[in-house]
Amino acid sequence: MSNQLLSLQEYSTQAEELVNSIGIPSQPKVLMEVNKEINSPDASFSSVAEIISRDVSMSAKVLKVVNSAIFGLSENVDSIDRALAMMGLKNFNKIILTSSLREALGSFPGVEDFWSHSMAVATIAYYVAAKTGFQEPEQAYTAGLFHDCGVPYLAKKYKDYPELAEHALSVVHSDALSGATKSVIGVEDERYKTHHCAVGYVVAKSWNLSPAVHKSIWYHHYVHLNIHENDTVKKLSAILILSDYIGSHIHYIGGGNCPVEQEASWAESHPEVMAELQLQVMDIKDMREDLEEKIMNLT
Ligand SMILES: [Fe+2]
Ligand SMILES: [Fe+2]
């Protein structure tokens, strides 16, 4: 993204119109009920299982996510009770959120690439958050999961969008940082008078995600962090920007003995992210190598 500061107000009106015109459901009722239950002082596995089991399609989707490679369970789980017992309530929240977003977004051009990238960035963000001492890694997971959720809306609305989607999902292929070409945000804006960050921000708000999450989504292609006054937003933004890069790196460049110059050049163009997370170039390489196998196996 170019370095000019975008106006939230100006863009969100346009983005809201687009989101409303697509008519994708916002946060499902079952998710609200589960969240309420999980956060209540007397939350129990049985009460949460009872809420989910009432919704047959949600139950099936939850089990599909639980059994996917992301959670690396050694056995196949076939009931919500068992899934809860194995994952614990906090992890379970992540699963419900993932399943709900999948259900809400449905099918669209490029759906597979979208999900492999979103799941990867969510997983990486959780890992980076834990590594860098961010207090709420679950929040980082959510930001990673939703960060590109504007993409499906644009893909559903505009027939010519899929050719741009790959660039929207990738922060590696973009030449925008060097200023050689216009960023994907710039191109989206020119064509549609909005962009996937603004649309994602509106969607995240409509799902009642925390303000730190929707703000970090808005700025996930923006290299500067000093615009954020709030420390949580600043750190979460740094985690998301780095995770988006690592996810794209693994997907588009692959791993193995990838030369560290790649990471060094990214670090050079993101000094505020590096400083905020107190990282060196080799830390990023180590993290990427650590995550490679897990991310490659995601479906
Ligand atoms: Fe993006
Ligand atoms: Fe992304």
Coordinates of C-alpha atoms and ligand atoms in Angstrom, one line a residue:
M1 CA 0.0 0.0 0.0
S2 CA 1.2 3.5 -0.6
N3 CA 2.1 5.4 2.4
Q4 CA -0.7 7.9 2.5
L5 CA -3.1 7.6 5.4
L6 CA -6.4 6.4 4.3
S7 CA -9.5 7.9 5.7
L8 CA -11.6 5.4 7.6
Q9 CA -14.7 7.4 7.3
E10 CA -14.5 7.9 3.6
Y11 CA -13.7 4.3 2.8
S12 CA -16.0 2.6 5.2
T13 CA -19.1 4.2 3.7
Q14 CA -18.3 2.8 0.3
A15 CA -17.3 -0.6 1.9
E16 CA -20.5 -0.8 3.9
E17 CA -22.6 -0.3 0.8
L18 CA -20.7 -3.1 -0.9
V19 CA -21.0 -5.5 2.1
N20 CA -24.8 -4.8 2.3
S21 CA -25.2 -5.4 -1.4
I22 CA -23.7 -8.9 -1.2
G23 CA -25.9 -9.9 1.7
I24 CA -23.5 -12.4 3.4
P25 CA -24.8 -13.1 6.9
S26 CA -22.9 -11.5 9.7
Q27 CA -22.0 -13.2 12.9
P28 CA -24.3 -16.2 13.4
K29 CA -26.5 -16.4 16.5
V30 CA -24.9 -19.6 17.6
L31 CA -21.5 -17.9 17.7
M32 CA -22.9 -15.1 19.9
E33 CA -24.4 -17.7 22.3
V34 CA -21.2 -19.7 22.5
N35 CA -19.1 -16.6 23.1
K36 CA -21.5 -15.5 25.9
E37 CA -21.4 -19.0 27.5
I38 CA -17.6 -19.3 27.2
N39 CA -17.1 -15.9 28.9
S40 CA -19.5 -16.6 31.7
P41 CA -18.0 -17.5 35.1
D42 CA -19.8 -20.8 35.2
A43 CA -19.0 -21.9 31.6
S44 CA -19.1 -25.7 31.2
F45 CA -18.2 -28.1 28.4
S46 CA -21.7 -29.5 28.5
S47 CA -23.5 -26.2 28.1
V48 CA -21.3 -25.2 25.2
A49 CA -21.7 -28.6 23.5
E50 CA -25.4 -28.3 23.9
I51 CA -25.6 -25.0 22.1
I52 CA -23.5 -26.2 19.2
S53 CA -25.2 -29.6 18.9
R54 CA -28.5 -27.8 18.3
D55 CA -27.1 -26.6 15.0
V56 CA -26.5 -29.6 12.9
S57 CA -24.7 -27.9 10.0
M58 CA -22.5 -26.0 12.5
S59 CA -21.6 -29.2 14.3
A60 CA -20.5 -30.8 11.1
K61 CA -18.4 -27.8 10.2
V62 CA -16.8 -27.6 13.6
L63 CA -15.8 -31.3 13.5
K64 CA -14.3 -30.7 10.0
V65 CA -12.1 -27.9 11.3
V66 CA -11.2 -29.8 14.5
N67 CA -10.0 -32.7 12.3
S68 CA -8.1 -30.6 9.9
A69 CA -4.3 -30.5 9.9
I70 CA -4.2 -27.2 11.7
F71 CA -4.8 -28.7 15.1
G72 CA -2.7 -31.8 14.5
L73 CA -4.7 -34.2 16.6
S74 CA -3.6 -37.8 16.7
E75 CA -7.1 -39.2 16.5
N76 CA -10.2 -38.5 14.5
V77 CA -12.8 -36.7 16.6
D78 CA -16.4 -37.4 15.9
S79 CA -18.4 -35.7 18.6
I80 CA -18.6 -32.1 19.9
D81 CA -18.2 -33.3 23.5
R82 CA -15.0 -35.1 22.6
A83 CA -13.7 -32.2 20.6
L84 CA -14.3 -29.9 23.6
A85 CA -12.6 -32.2 26.0
M86 CA -9.6 -32.4 23.7
M87 CA -9.3 -28.7 22.8
G88 CA -10.5 -26.9 25.9
L89 CA -12.9 -24.0 25.8
K90 CA -10.5 -21.3 24.7
N91 CA -9.2 -23.2 21.7
F92 CA -12.7 -24.2 20.9
N93 CA -13.7 -20.6 20.5
K94 CA -11.2 -20.3 17.6
I95 CA -12.7 -23.3 15.9
I96 CA -16.3 -22.0 16.2
L97 CA -15.1 -18.7 14.7
T98 CA -13.4 -20.4 11.8
S99 CA -16.3 -22.6 11.1
S100 CA -18.8 -19.7 11.3
L101 CA -16.8 -17.6 8.9
R102 CA -16.4 -20.5 6.4
E103 CA -20.2 -21.0 6.6
A104 CA -21.0 -17.4 6.1
L105 CA -18.6 -16.7 3.2
G106 CA -19.7 -19.9 1.3
S107 CA -18.3 -20.3 -2.2
F108 CA -16.6 -17.8 -4.5
P109 CA -13.9 -17.7 -7.1
G110 CA -10.6 -18.6 -5.5
V111 CA -12.1 -20.0 -2.4
E112 CA -9.4 -22.6 -1.8
D113 CA -6.5 -20.2 -2.1
F114 CA -8.3 -17.8 0.2
W115 CA -8.8 -20.4 2.9
S116 CA -5.3 -21.8 2.8
H117 CA -3.9 -18.3 3.1
S118 CA -6.4 -17.2 5.9
M119 CA -5.9 -20.3 8.0
A120 CA -2.1 -20.0 7.5
V121 CA -2.0 -16.4 8.6
A122 CA -4.3 -17.1 11.6
T123 CA -2.0 -20.0 12.7
I124 CA 1.1 -17.9 12.2
A125 CA -0.3 -14.9 14.0
Y126 CA -1.2 -17.1 17.0
Y127 CA 2.4 -18.4 17.0
V128 CA 4.0 -15.0 16.6
A129 CA 1.8 -13.5 19.3
A130 CA 2.9 -16.2 21.8
K131 CA 6.6 -15.8 20.8
T132 CA 6.5 -12.0 21.2
G133 CA 4.6 -11.9 24.4
F134 CA 1.3 -10.5 23.1
Q135 CA -1.2 -11.0 25.9
E136 CA -4.0 -12.4 23.9
P137 CA -2.9 -14.8 21.1
E138 CA -6.5 -15.7 20.5
Q139 CA -7.0 -12.1 19.3
A140 CA -4.1 -12.5 16.9
Y141 CA -5.6 -15.7 15.5
T142 CA -8.9 -13.9 14.9
A143 CA -7.1 -11.0 13.2
G144 CA -5.3 -13.4 11.0
L145 CA -8.4 -15.4 10.1
F146 CA -10.4 -12.3 9.1
H147 CA -7.6 -10.1 7.7
D148 CA -8.4 -10.7 4.0
C149 CA -12.2 -11.4 4.5
G150 CA -12.9 -8.4 2.2
V151 CA -11.5 -10.5 -0.7
P152 CA -14.6 -12.8 -1.0
Y153 CA -16.9 -9.8 -1.0
L154 CA -15.1 -8.2 -3.9
A155 CA -14.8 -11.6 -5.7
K156 CA -18.6 -12.1 -5.4
K157 CA -19.4 -8.6 -6.5
Y158 CA -16.9 -8.0 -9.4
K159 CA -16.3 -10.5 -12.2
D160 CA -12.8 -9.0 -12.9
Y161 CA -11.7 -9.2 -9.3
P162 CA -10.2 -12.8 -9.2
E163 CA -7.2 -11.7 -11.2
L164 CA -6.4 -9.2 -8.5
A165 CA -7.2 -11.6 -5.6
E166 CA -3.9 -13.4 -5.8
H167 CA -2.1 -10.1 -5.2
A168 CA -4.5 -9.1 -2.4
L169 CA -3.7 -12.4 -0.7
S170 CA 0.1 -12.0 -1.2
V171 CA 2.4 -9.4 0.2
V172 CA 5.4 -11.0 -1.4
H173 CA 4.5 -10.5 -5.1
S174 CA 3.6 -6.9 -4.7
D175 CA 6.1 -4.5 -6.1
A176 CA 4.3 -1.7 -4.4
L177 CA 6.8 -1.3 -1.5
S178 CA 9.5 -0.4 -3.9
G179 CA 7.1 2.0 -5.6
A180 CA 7.6 0.3 -8.9
T181 CA 3.9 -0.4 -9.4
K182 CA 0.7 0.6 -7.7
S183 CA -0.2 -1.5 -4.7
V184 CA -3.2 -3.9 -4.9
I185 CA -5.0 -1.5 -2.6
G186 CA -4.4 1.3 -5.1
V187 CA -5.7 -0.8 -8.0
E188 CA -8.7 -2.0 -6.1
D189 CA -9.5 1.6 -5.0
E190 CA -9.2 2.9 -8.6
R191 CA -11.5 0.2 -10.0
Y192 CA -14.1 -0.2 -7.2
K193 CA -13.7 2.9 -5.1
T194 CA -13.0 0.7 -2.1
H195 CA -10.5 -2.1 -1.2
H196 CA -10.3 -5.4 0.6
C197 CA -8.9 -3.9 3.8
A198 CA -11.8 -1.4 4.1
V199 CA -14.4 -4.2 3.3
G200 CA -12.7 -6.5 5.8
Y201 CA -12.8 -3.8 8.5
V202 CA -16.6 -3.4 8.0
V203 CA -17.2 -7.1 8.1
A204 CA -15.0 -7.5 11.3
K205 CA -17.1 -4.7 12.9
S206 CA -20.3 -6.4 11.9
W207 CA -19.1 -9.6 13.6
N208 CA -18.5 -7.6 16.8
L209 CA -14.8 -8.4 16.8
S210 CA -12.7 -6.3 19.1
P211 CA -11.7 -2.7 17.9
A212 CA -8.0 -3.8 17.9
V213 CA -8.8 -6.6 15.5
H214 CA -10.8 -4.4 13.0
K215 CA -8.2 -1.6 13.1
S216 CA -5.4 -4.1 12.5
I217 CA -7.4 -5.5 9.5
W218 CA -7.8 -2.0 8.1
Y219 CA -4.0 -1.4 8.2
H220 CA -2.7 -4.8 7.3
H221 CA -1.0 -3.6 4.1
Y222 CA 0.3 -0.4 5.7
V223 CA 3.9 -0.3 6.7
H224 CA 3.7 2.4 9.4
L225 CA 2.7 1.7 12.9
N226 CA 3.2 5.1 14.5
I227 CA -0.4 6.1 13.4
H228 CA -1.7 3.8 16.2
E229 CA -1.9 5.4 19.6
N230 CA -3.1 2.3 21.4
D231 CA -0.4 -0.1 22.3
T232 CA -2.5 -3.2 21.8
V233 CA -3.5 -2.1 18.3
K234 CA 0.1 -1.3 17.5
K235 CA 1.4 -4.6 18.5
L236 CA -1.5 -6.6 17.0
S237 CA -0.9 -4.7 13.7
A238 CA 2.8 -5.6 13.8
I239 CA 2.0 -9.3 14.4
L240 CA -0.6 -9.3 11.6
I241 CA 1.7 -7.6 9.0
L242 CA 4.5 -10.0 9.8
S243 CA 2.3 -13.1 9.8
D244 CA 0.8 -12.1 6.4
Y245 CA 4.3 -11.8 5.1
I246 CA 5.4 -15.2 6.5
G247 CA 2.2 -16.9 5.2
S248 CA 2.7 -15.4 1.7
H249 CA 6.4 -16.3 1.8
I250 CA 5.7 -20.0 2.6
H251 CA 2.9 -20.2 0.0
Y252 CA 4.5 -18.3 -2.9
I253 CA 8.2 -18.8 -2.4
G254 CA 8.3 -22.1 -0.6
G255 CA 10.8 -22.8 2.1
G256 CA 13.7 -25.0 2.6
N257 CA 17.0 -23.2 2.0
C258 CA 15.4 -20.0 0.9
P259 CA 18.1 -17.3 1.1
V260 CA 17.8 -14.9 4.0
E261 CA 18.1 -11.9 1.7
Q262 CA 14.3 -12.2 1.1
E263 CA 13.6 -11.7 4.7
A264 CA 16.3 -9.1 5.1
S265 CA 14.8 -7.0 2.4
W266 CA 11.3 -7.3 3.9
A267 CA 12.7 -6.3 7.3
E268 CA 14.4 -3.3 5.8
S269 CA 11.1 -2.0 4.4
H270 CA 9.3 -2.7 7.7
P271 CA 11.5 -1.2 10.4
E272 CA 8.6 -0.2 12.7
V273 CA 7.3 -3.8 12.7
M274 CA 10.7 -5.1 13.5
A275 CA 11.2 -2.6 16.3
E276 CA 7.7 -3.2 17.8
L277 CA 8.2 -6.9 18.0
Q278 CA 11.9 -6.6 18.9
L279 CA 13.0 -9.0 16.2
Q280 CA 16.1 -9.5 14.1
V281 CA 16.1 -10.8 10.5
M282 CA 17.3 -14.2 11.7
D283 CA 14.3 -14.4 14.1
I284 CA 11.9 -14.2 11.1
K285 CA 13.8 -16.8 9.2
D286 CA 13.7 -19.1 12.3
M287 CA 10.0 -18.6 12.7
R288 CA 9.3 -19.2 9.1
E289 CA 11.3 -22.5 9.1
D290 CA 9.5 -23.5 12.4
L291 CA 6.1 -22.9 10.8
E292 CA 6.7 -24.3 7.3
E293 CA 5.6 -27.9 7.8
K294 CA 2.6 -27.0 9.8
I295 CA 1.4 -24.4 7.2
M296 CA 2.2 -26.6 4.2
N297 CA -0.2 -29.2 5.6
L298 CA -3.1 -26.9 6.1
T299 CA -6.2 -27.6 4.0
Ligands
FE1 FE -4.6 -8.4 2.2
FE2 FE -3.1 -11.6 3.4

